[in-house]
């Protein structure tokens, strides 16, 4: 595997992780605003 391929692979992995964490952050903020539970369901 060449160096450029390794760089692209690492960048792709970082992009996917960033996308997932970004979505979780958005859900967390909306959860606080709307007063729901983060992963669905009801604790009460």
PDB file of C-alpha atoms in Angstrom:
ATOM      1  CA  UNK A   1       0.000   0.000   0.000  1.00  0.00           C
ATOM      2  CA  UNK A   2       1.467   3.331  -1.032  1.00  0.00           C
ATOM      3  CA  UNK A   3       1.662   6.347   1.240  1.00  0.00           C
ATOM      4  CA  UNK A   4      -1.079   8.251  -0.610  1.00  0.00           C
ATOM      5  CA  UNK A   5      -3.453   5.296  -0.297  1.00  0.00           C
ATOM      6  CA  UNK A   6      -2.741   5.106   3.435  1.00  0.00           C
ATOM      7  CA  UNK A   7      -3.427   8.831   3.798  1.00  0.00           C
ATOM      8  CA  UNK A   8      -6.724   8.569   1.937  1.00  0.00           C
ATOM      9  CA  UNK A   9      -7.792   5.581   4.037  1.00  0.00           C
ATOM     10  CA  UNK A  10      -6.988   7.392   7.293  1.00  0.00           C
ATOM     11  CA  UNK A  11      -8.804  10.520   6.082  1.00  0.00           C
ATOM     12  CA  UNK A  12     -11.868   8.451   5.178  1.00  0.00           C
ATOM     13  CA  UNK A  13     -11.918   6.795   8.608  1.00  0.00           C
ATOM     14  CA  UNK A  14     -11.585  10.169  10.354  1.00  0.00           C
ATOM     15  CA  UNK A  15     -14.372  11.605   8.185  1.00  0.00           C
ATOM     16  CA  UNK A  16     -16.740   8.750   9.094  1.00  0.00           C
ATOM     17  CA  UNK A  17     -15.973   9.093  12.808  1.00  0.00           C
ATOM     18  CA  UNK A  18     -16.477  12.859  12.609  1.00  0.00           C
ATOM     19  CA  UNK A  19     -19.788  12.410  10.815  1.00  0.00           C
ATOM     20  CA  UNK A  20     -21.082   9.975  13.441  1.00  0.00           C
ATOM     21  CA  UNK A  21     -19.927  12.144  16.361  1.00  0.00           C
ATOM     22  CA  UNK A  22     -21.454  15.217  14.715  1.00  0.00           C
ATOM     23  CA  UNK A  23     -24.803  13.477  14.370  1.00  0.00           C
ATOM     24  CA  UNK A  24     -24.680  12.397  18.020  1.00  0.00           C
ATOM     25  CA  UNK A  25     -23.850  15.968  19.079  1.00  0.00           C
ATOM     26  CA  UNK A  26     -26.806  17.312  17.096  1.00  0.00           C
ATOM     27  CA  UNK A  27     -29.104  14.706  18.643  1.00  0.00           C
ATOM     28  CA  UNK A  28     -27.803  15.580  22.108  1.00  0.00           C
ATOM     29  CA  UNK A  29     -28.487  19.296  21.633  1.00  0.00           C
ATOM     30  CA  UNK A  30     -31.957  18.657  20.221  1.00  0.00           C
ATOM     31  CA  UNK A  31     -32.575  16.261  23.096  1.00  0.00           C
ATOM     32  CA  UNK A  32     -31.768  18.978  25.626  1.00  0.00           C
ATOM     33  CA  UNK A  33     -33.958  21.493  23.796  1.00  0.00           C
ATOM     34  CA  UNK A  34     -36.927  19.162  23.423  1.00  0.00           C
ATOM     35  CA  UNK A  35     -36.563  17.400  26.775  1.00  0.00           C
ATOM     36  CA  UNK A  36     -36.629  13.858  25.431  1.00  0.00           C
ATOM     37  CA  UNK A  37     -34.346  10.903  25.979  1.00  0.00           C
ATOM     38  CA  UNK A  38     -31.276  10.636  23.743  1.00  0.00           C
ATOM     39  CA  UNK A  39     -31.716   7.115  22.377  1.00  0.00           C
ATOM     40  CA  UNK A  40     -35.489   6.875  22.358  1.00  0.00           C
ATOM     41  CA  UNK A  41     -37.671   5.190  24.916  1.00  0.00           C
ATOM     42  CA  UNK A  42     -39.072   6.589  28.101  1.00  0.00           C
ATOM     43  CA  UNK A  43     -37.477   6.310  31.534  1.00  0.00           C
ATOM     44  CA  UNK A  44     -40.557   7.361  33.485  1.00  0.00           C
TER      45      UNK A  44
END
